[in-house]
Short mmCIF file of C-alpha atoms in Angstrom, two decimals:
data_model
loop_
_atom_site.label_atom_id
_atom_site.label_comp_id
_atom_site.label_asym_id
_atom_site.label_seq_id
_atom_site.Cartn_x
_atom_site.Cartn_y
_atom_site.Cartn_z
CA MET A 3 -30.10 57.89 -90.63
CA ASN A 4 -32.31 57.04 -87.66
CA LYS A 5 -34.86 59.84 -87.17
CA LYS A 6 -34.20 59.89 -83.45
CA ASN A 7 -30.46 60.35 -84.01
CA LYS A 8 -31.06 62.92 -86.74
CA TYR A 9 -32.51 65.34 -84.20
CA GLY A 10 -30.19 64.44 -81.33
CA SER A 11 -28.34 67.76 -81.56
CA GLU A 12 -31.54 69.80 -82.00
CA ARG A 13 -32.68 71.94 -79.08
CA VAL A 14 -36.17 73.43 -79.11
CA ALA A 15 -37.57 75.92 -76.59
CA VAL A 16 -41.22 75.18 -75.84
CA ILE A 17 -42.85 78.22 -74.26
CA GLY A 18 -45.87 77.07 -72.31
CA ALA A 19 -46.29 73.84 -70.32
CA GLY A 20 -50.04 73.42 -70.54
CA SER A 21 -51.59 70.34 -72.11
CA TRP A 22 -50.65 71.20 -75.71
CA GLY A 23 -47.20 72.56 -74.90
CA THR A 24 -46.37 69.47 -72.88
CA THR A 25 -47.71 67.21 -75.63
CA LEU A 26 -45.61 68.83 -78.35
CA ALA A 27 -42.57 68.74 -76.06
CA LEU A 28 -43.09 64.99 -75.62
CA LEU A 29 -43.51 64.48 -79.37
CA LEU A 30 -40.23 66.24 -80.17
CA ALA A 31 -38.45 64.52 -77.29
CA GLY A 32 -39.56 61.21 -78.78
CA LYS A 33 -37.70 62.15 -81.96
CA GLY A 34 -34.51 62.70 -79.99
CA CYS A 35 -34.62 66.50 -79.59
CA GLU A 36 -33.42 68.17 -76.43
CA ILE A 37 -36.37 70.20 -75.14
CA ASN A 38 -36.36 73.23 -72.85
CA LEU A 39 -39.94 73.38 -71.56
CA TRP A 40 -40.83 76.72 -69.96
CA GLU A 41 -43.58 76.95 -67.33
CA PHE A 42 -44.71 80.39 -66.16
CA PHE A 43 -45.45 79.40 -62.55
CA PRO A 44 -42.35 78.33 -60.54
CA ASP A 45 -44.40 76.08 -58.25
CA GLN A 46 -45.86 74.24 -61.23
CA ALA A 47 -42.41 73.92 -62.80
CA ARG A 48 -41.10 72.34 -59.60
CA ALA A 49 -44.05 69.92 -59.58
CA LEU A 50 -43.32 68.92 -63.19
CA ILE A 51 -39.66 68.31 -62.33
CA ARG A 52 -40.56 66.33 -59.22
CA ASP A 53 -43.30 64.18 -60.76
CA ARG A 54 -41.99 63.95 -64.36
CA GLU A 55 -45.66 64.16 -65.26
CA ASN A 56 -48.11 66.99 -65.94
CA ARG A 57 -50.69 65.84 -63.41
CA LYS A 58 -52.72 69.02 -63.83
CA PHE A 59 -53.30 68.71 -67.59
CA LEU A 60 -52.05 65.29 -68.78
CA PRO A 61 -52.22 62.82 -65.89
CA GLY A 62 -50.62 59.47 -66.59
CA VAL A 63 -48.33 60.70 -69.39
CA LYS A 64 -44.67 60.56 -68.33
CA ILE A 65 -42.15 63.28 -69.23
CA PRO A 66 -38.80 61.85 -70.49
CA ASP A 67 -35.38 62.96 -69.32
CA ASN A 68 -34.59 64.95 -72.47
CA VAL A 69 -37.34 67.43 -71.56
CA HIS A 70 -35.69 70.03 -69.32
CA ILE A 71 -38.25 72.00 -67.32
CA THR A 72 -37.68 75.55 -66.13
CA SER A 73 -39.51 78.74 -65.18
CA ASP A 74 -36.52 80.86 -66.27
CA LEU A 75 -36.77 82.16 -69.85
CA GLU A 76 -33.00 82.66 -70.07
CA ILE A 77 -32.50 78.96 -69.42
CA ALA A 78 -35.36 78.02 -71.76
CA LEU A 79 -33.84 79.92 -74.69
CA ALA A 80 -30.25 78.78 -74.13
CA GLY A 81 -28.96 76.88 -77.15
CA ALA A 82 -32.33 76.72 -78.92
CA SER A 83 -32.66 77.24 -82.68
CA ARG A 84 -36.46 77.11 -82.69
CA ILE A 85 -39.03 78.56 -80.30
CA LEU A 86 -42.44 76.93 -80.04
CA PHE A 87 -45.03 79.30 -78.54
CA VAL A 88 -47.91 77.50 -76.82
CA THR A 89 -49.34 80.17 -74.53
CA PRO A 90 -52.91 81.53 -74.31
CA SER A 91 -53.58 84.25 -76.87
CA HIS A 92 -54.11 86.92 -74.22
CA THR A 93 -50.60 86.36 -72.81
CA MET A 94 -48.77 85.94 -76.12
CA ARG A 95 -47.62 89.55 -76.48
CA GLN A 96 -46.25 89.78 -72.95
CA VAL A 97 -44.42 86.45 -73.18
CA ALA A 98 -43.03 87.17 -76.66
CA GLY A 99 -41.74 90.52 -75.44
CA GLN A 100 -39.95 88.79 -72.58
CA VAL A 101 -38.49 86.21 -74.95
CA ALA A 102 -37.17 88.97 -77.23
CA SER A 103 -35.31 90.54 -74.30
CA THR A 104 -33.44 87.37 -73.29
CA SER A 105 -29.76 86.98 -74.11
CA GLY A 106 -30.40 83.66 -75.87
CA PHE A 107 -32.77 85.12 -78.44
CA HIS A 108 -31.36 85.89 -81.89
CA LYS A 109 -32.68 86.82 -85.34
CA LYS A 110 -31.84 83.46 -86.92
CA MET A 111 -34.36 81.64 -84.76
CA ILE A 112 -37.59 80.24 -86.15
CA ALA A 113 -40.72 81.06 -84.15
CA ILE A 114 -43.53 78.51 -84.31
CA ASN A 115 -46.97 79.55 -83.11
CA ALA A 116 -49.14 76.69 -81.85
CA SER A 117 -51.76 78.85 -80.10
CA LYS A 118 -55.25 79.47 -81.47
CA GLY A 119 -56.89 82.83 -80.96
CA LEU A 120 -56.96 86.53 -81.73
CA GLU A 121 -55.65 89.33 -79.55
CA GLU A 122 -58.78 91.04 -78.29
CA LYS A 123 -57.54 94.64 -78.11
CA THR A 124 -55.64 94.77 -81.40
CA LEU A 125 -57.49 92.02 -83.34
CA CYS A 126 -54.07 90.68 -84.34
CA ARG A 127 -53.44 87.07 -85.25
CA MET A 128 -50.78 85.35 -83.16
CA SER A 129 -48.17 85.46 -85.94
CA GLU A 130 -48.70 89.23 -86.14
CA VAL A 131 -48.15 89.54 -82.39
CA LEU A 132 -44.95 87.51 -82.65
CA SER A 133 -43.75 89.60 -85.60
CA GLN A 134 -44.31 92.83 -83.69
CA GLU A 135 -42.58 91.65 -80.53
CA LEU A 136 -39.76 89.47 -81.88
CA LYS A 137 -38.94 91.60 -84.94
CA LEU A 138 -38.07 88.45 -86.89
CA PRO A 139 -38.30 88.31 -90.71
CA SER A 140 -41.82 87.17 -91.69
CA ARG A 141 -40.51 83.97 -93.26
CA ARG A 142 -39.16 82.88 -89.86
CA ILE A 143 -42.61 82.93 -88.22
CA VAL A 144 -44.90 79.97 -88.89
CA GLY A 145 -48.07 78.46 -87.47
CA LEU A 146 -48.46 74.81 -86.44
CA LEU A 147 -52.21 74.46 -86.19
CA GLY A 148 -55.17 72.18 -86.86
CA PRO A 149 -57.52 69.61 -85.30
CA SER A 150 -55.37 68.25 -82.48
CA HIS A 151 -56.57 67.54 -78.96
CA ALA A 152 -53.62 67.11 -76.61
CA GLU A 153 -55.41 64.29 -74.80
CA GLU A 154 -55.24 62.21 -78.00
CA VAL A 155 -51.86 63.25 -79.44
CA SER A 156 -50.13 62.60 -76.10
CA ARG A 157 -51.41 59.02 -76.34
CA LYS A 158 -50.19 58.75 -79.94
CA MET A 159 -53.60 58.63 -81.59
CA PRO A 160 -53.31 59.40 -85.35
CA THR A 161 -53.60 63.15 -85.98
CA SER A 162 -53.06 65.48 -88.95
CA ILE A 163 -52.18 69.16 -88.71
CA VAL A 164 -50.87 72.05 -90.84
CA VAL A 165 -47.70 74.13 -90.73
CA ALA A 166 -48.25 77.47 -92.46
CA GLY A 167 -46.00 80.35 -93.45
CA PRO A 168 -44.52 82.15 -96.46
CA ASP A 169 -41.26 80.21 -96.95
CA ILE A 170 -41.67 76.65 -98.28
CA THR A 171 -38.11 75.68 -97.29
CA ILE A 172 -38.77 76.57 -93.66
CA LEU A 173 -42.21 74.93 -93.79
CA GLU A 174 -40.72 71.67 -95.04
CA ASP A 175 -38.06 71.84 -92.32
CA ILE A 176 -40.72 72.21 -89.60
CA GLN A 177 -42.86 69.56 -91.30
CA ASP A 178 -39.98 67.09 -91.10
CA LEU A 179 -39.21 68.05 -87.51
CA PHE A 180 -42.72 67.22 -86.26
CA MET A 181 -43.71 64.31 -88.53
CA THR A 182 -44.09 60.91 -86.84
CA ASP A 183 -46.01 57.72 -87.54
CA TYR A 184 -48.94 59.14 -85.56
CA PHE A 185 -48.59 62.89 -86.26
CA ARG A 186 -48.86 63.90 -89.92
CA VAL A 187 -48.01 67.48 -90.92
CA TYR A 188 -49.06 69.19 -94.16
CA THR A 189 -47.60 72.46 -95.47
CA ASN A 190 -49.70 75.48 -96.49
CA LYS A 191 -48.46 78.95 -97.45
CA ASP A 192 -51.76 80.59 -96.42
CA LEU A 193 -50.89 81.59 -92.85
CA ILE A 194 -53.78 84.07 -92.70
CA GLY A 195 -56.33 81.41 -93.58
CA VAL A 196 -54.88 78.83 -91.22
CA GLU A 197 -54.76 81.19 -88.24
CA LEU A 198 -58.23 82.61 -88.85
CA GLY A 199 -59.72 79.17 -89.45
CA VAL A 200 -58.50 77.70 -86.18
CA SER A 201 -59.47 80.83 -84.24
CA LEU A 202 -62.91 81.73 -85.59
CA LYS A 203 -64.25 78.18 -85.27
CA ASN A 204 -64.00 78.46 -81.48
CA THR A 205 -67.05 80.72 -81.48
CA ILE A 206 -68.94 78.22 -83.62
CA ALA A 207 -67.96 75.52 -81.11
CA ILE A 208 -69.57 77.54 -78.33
CA ALA A 209 -72.73 77.70 -80.45
CA ALA A 210 -72.55 73.93 -80.99
CA GLY A 211 -72.28 73.42 -77.25
CA ILE A 212 -75.28 75.67 -76.65
CA CYS A 213 -77.28 73.41 -78.98
CA ASP A 214 -76.12 70.37 -77.00
CA GLY A 215 -77.09 72.03 -73.74
CA LEU A 216 -80.53 72.86 -75.09
CA GLY A 217 -81.05 69.25 -76.15
CA PHE A 218 -81.16 69.86 -79.89
CA GLY A 219 -80.25 67.07 -82.28
CA ASP A 220 -78.01 66.17 -85.18
CA ASN A 221 -79.95 68.24 -87.72
CA THR A 222 -79.28 71.39 -85.71
CA LYS A 223 -75.59 70.59 -85.29
CA ALA A 224 -75.17 69.86 -89.00
CA ALA A 225 -76.77 73.17 -89.95
CA LEU A 226 -74.71 75.05 -87.40
CA LEU A 227 -71.37 73.63 -88.54
CA THR A 228 -72.15 74.18 -92.21
CA ARG A 229 -73.38 77.74 -91.83
CA GLY A 230 -70.68 78.46 -89.27
CA LEU A 231 -68.07 77.44 -91.82
CA ALA A 232 -69.75 79.67 -94.42
CA GLU A 233 -69.49 82.78 -92.26
CA THR A 234 -65.95 81.90 -91.19
CA LYS A 235 -64.99 81.71 -94.88
CA ARG A 236 -66.67 85.04 -95.61
CA LEU A 237 -64.63 86.89 -93.02
CA ALA A 238 -61.36 85.03 -93.54
CA CYS A 239 -61.40 85.50 -97.31
CA LYS A 240 -62.22 89.18 -96.93
CA LEU A 241 -59.11 89.46 -94.75
CA GLY A 242 -56.86 87.76 -97.29
CA ALA A 243 -57.30 84.01 -96.74
CA ARG A 244 -57.71 81.48 -99.52
CA ASP A 245 -61.09 79.73 -99.70
CA GLY A 246 -59.49 76.30 -100.03
CA THR A 247 -57.65 76.66 -96.73
CA LEU A 248 -60.96 76.90 -94.88
CA SER A 249 -62.02 73.63 -96.52
CA GLY A 250 -58.91 71.91 -95.14
CA LEU A 251 -57.60 70.81 -91.77
CA ALA A 252 -57.45 74.31 -90.27
CA GLY A 253 -61.02 75.04 -91.35
CA VAL A 254 -63.42 72.12 -91.68
CA GLY A 255 -61.10 69.78 -89.78
CA ASP A 256 -60.66 71.95 -86.72
CA MET A 257 -64.32 72.93 -86.73
CA ILE A 258 -65.44 69.30 -86.68
CA VAL A 259 -63.16 68.31 -83.81
CA THR A 260 -63.92 71.42 -81.75
CA CYS A 261 -67.67 71.30 -82.24
CA MET A 262 -68.10 67.56 -81.73
CA SER A 263 -65.52 66.44 -79.17
CA ARG A 264 -65.96 65.84 -75.46
CA HIS A 265 -62.43 67.28 -75.06
CA SER A 266 -63.45 70.68 -76.49
CA ARG A 267 -63.34 73.47 -73.89
CA ASN A 268 -65.30 75.84 -76.10
CA ARG A 269 -68.06 73.33 -76.78
CA TYR A 270 -68.21 72.67 -73.03
CA VAL A 271 -68.69 76.38 -72.28
CA GLY A 272 -71.59 76.51 -74.73
CA GLU A 273 -73.17 73.35 -73.38
CA GLU A 274 -73.14 74.67 -69.82
CA ILE A 275 -74.66 77.97 -70.99
CA GLY A 276 -77.36 75.99 -72.80
CA LYS A 277 -78.10 74.26 -69.50
CA GLY A 278 -78.66 77.62 -67.84
CA ARG A 279 -75.36 78.38 -66.12
CA SER A 280 -73.74 81.82 -66.23
CA LEU A 281 -70.56 82.45 -68.20
CA ASN A 282 -68.69 83.72 -65.13
CA ASP A 283 -69.48 80.60 -63.12
CA ILE A 284 -68.33 78.34 -65.94
CA LEU A 285 -65.05 80.16 -66.50
CA GLU A 286 -64.25 80.34 -62.78
CA GLU A 287 -64.31 76.55 -62.45
CA MET A 288 -62.32 75.78 -65.62
CA VAL A 289 -58.65 74.84 -65.32
CA MET A 290 -57.92 75.32 -69.03
CA VAL A 291 -58.54 78.37 -71.22
CA ALA A 292 -61.56 78.52 -73.56
CA GLU A 293 -60.18 80.79 -76.30
CA GLY A 294 -63.58 81.15 -77.96
CA VAL A 295 -64.88 83.59 -75.36
CA LYS A 296 -62.29 86.25 -76.17
CA THR A 297 -62.25 85.31 -79.85
CA THR A 298 -65.98 86.02 -80.09
CA ARG A 299 -65.44 89.64 -79.10
CA ALA A 300 -62.55 89.98 -81.53
CA ALA A 301 -64.48 88.32 -84.37
CA VAL A 302 -67.43 90.69 -84.01
CA MET A 303 -65.08 93.69 -84.10
CA LEU A 304 -63.26 92.26 -87.12
CA SER A 305 -66.54 91.68 -88.94
CA LYS A 306 -67.58 95.29 -88.42
CA ARG A 307 -64.22 96.54 -89.64
CA ALA A 308 -64.43 94.31 -92.73
CA HIS A 309 -68.19 94.87 -93.28
CA VAL A 310 -68.89 91.13 -93.21
CA GLU A 311 -72.03 89.57 -91.77
CA LEU A 312 -71.50 86.86 -89.11
CA PRO A 313 -75.00 85.90 -87.92
CA ILE A 314 -74.03 82.92 -85.73
CA THR A 315 -71.06 84.70 -84.17
CA GLU A 316 -73.20 87.77 -83.47
CA GLN A 317 -75.83 85.68 -81.68
CA VAL A 318 -73.16 83.91 -79.61
CA HIS A 319 -71.79 87.34 -78.67
CA LYS A 320 -75.25 88.41 -77.45
CA VAL A 321 -75.65 85.22 -75.42
CA LEU A 322 -72.20 85.51 -73.82
CA PHE A 323 -72.04 89.22 -73.11
CA ARG A 324 -75.61 90.52 -73.17
CA ARG A 325 -77.26 87.55 -71.47
CA LYS A 326 -79.57 86.85 -74.37
CA ASP A 327 -81.66 83.72 -73.91
CA PRO A 328 -79.98 80.91 -75.93
CA ARG A 329 -83.30 79.60 -77.26
CA ARG A 330 -84.20 83.06 -78.48
CA ALA A 331 -80.82 83.33 -80.18
CA ILE A 332 -81.39 80.07 -82.07
CA ARG A 333 -84.89 81.16 -83.03
CA ASP A 334 -83.62 84.50 -84.31
CA LEU A 335 -81.13 82.67 -86.53
CA MET A 336 -83.91 80.49 -87.93
CA ILE A 337 -86.23 83.38 -88.82
CA ARG A 338 -83.64 85.55 -90.53
CA LYS A 339 -84.34 86.82 -94.04
CA ALA A 340 -84.42 83.96 -96.57
CA ARG A 341 -81.19 83.62 -98.55
CA ASN A 342 -79.53 81.64 -101.32
CA GLU A 343 -77.22 79.04 -99.76
CA MET A 344 -74.26 80.37 -101.73
CA TYR A 345 -74.73 83.92 -100.37
CA ARG A 346 -71.33 85.45 -99.75
#
C-alpha cells in the first residue's frame, strides 16, 4: 500500500504552530494525513490561512491544503485520534487543560509531546504535565524528541529522532506514522531519560554560546560538551533514566546540535551574554523561545532535591540570574577541586 494512501484517513491535531509544530504538520501532511493545526493567536492563524506559509518562523515553506489551520481548540480536536503537543514548556499545562475540556477529547487518544523543557514551578517533565492534565493512561503518552532543527527538517534534510514511552506497540505505531526517507525515528522505552536529555542540554548550550561570545576555541567547547554530558547523566540517572539513553540521540545527539548550530536559540542567548549583553535585552528581541533559560532554574532545583552536583549548570545559573561575570564563571569551573574523570 502506498504510504501516502495508508494515512489518508488519519487525522492528527497539532497543538502549536511555531516553527517545529508547523514542520511536523507538514511532514505528516506529506504522508497523506489530514492535519488540524492549532495556533493560539487568531491574527496569526488568519495570516497562516491567507499566506499558506508560516512567514514568521518558516519563510518560504508552503503549507499544503490538507493542513487545516484554526485558533479554535474544538475544531482542532474534531476527528483526531492523536494529539501532537508542540507548545512552549511554560504554556503546556494551560493548553493541555484546555484540550482536556474540549468535546473532541477522549481517553483513547494518544498524546505525543514534542516540546523540550521542564515546568519551572513543579519541576515536572512535559509527559508528567500531560498525564496530570489529560488523565490519559501512561502508555498513551509518548515523547517525540531529539536533535531536530525545524529549519532543516522543513527542507527535508536527513534527521534522526526518538519516540519514547512505556508501550512498544504504541511506540512502533508512532514510529511508522512519522518515518519518511528524510526523517528516521527510533523507539526507546526510557521516556525519563529522553525527556531529561533533551531538556537539560539546553543549559549546556547556553554555556557553549557563552564560550563562543568570549572568543574561546574548540578545546573549550569540547571540554564543555563532554563535562556537560557527564553532569546531565548524573542527574538524569539519579532521577530514573538509563545511562545509555544519554549516549544516544536524545543525549549526545541533541547536545551536539544545540551547542554547535547557528540555528540554536539557547546557544545564541549564551553567545550574546558572552559578548556583554544583558539577558533581558536578548530575550526581549527574540521571536522564538529559548527553553534553556527556564530549564536552568528548574535543573538547579532538581539537582538540590536529588543531591547531585551540576557545576556547569550552577555557573550558568549564576551568570543568568545573579549577573556573574562569564569569564569568572569559566575560571571558577577550571579551578575546581581536581577529580577523576569518571567521578559520578
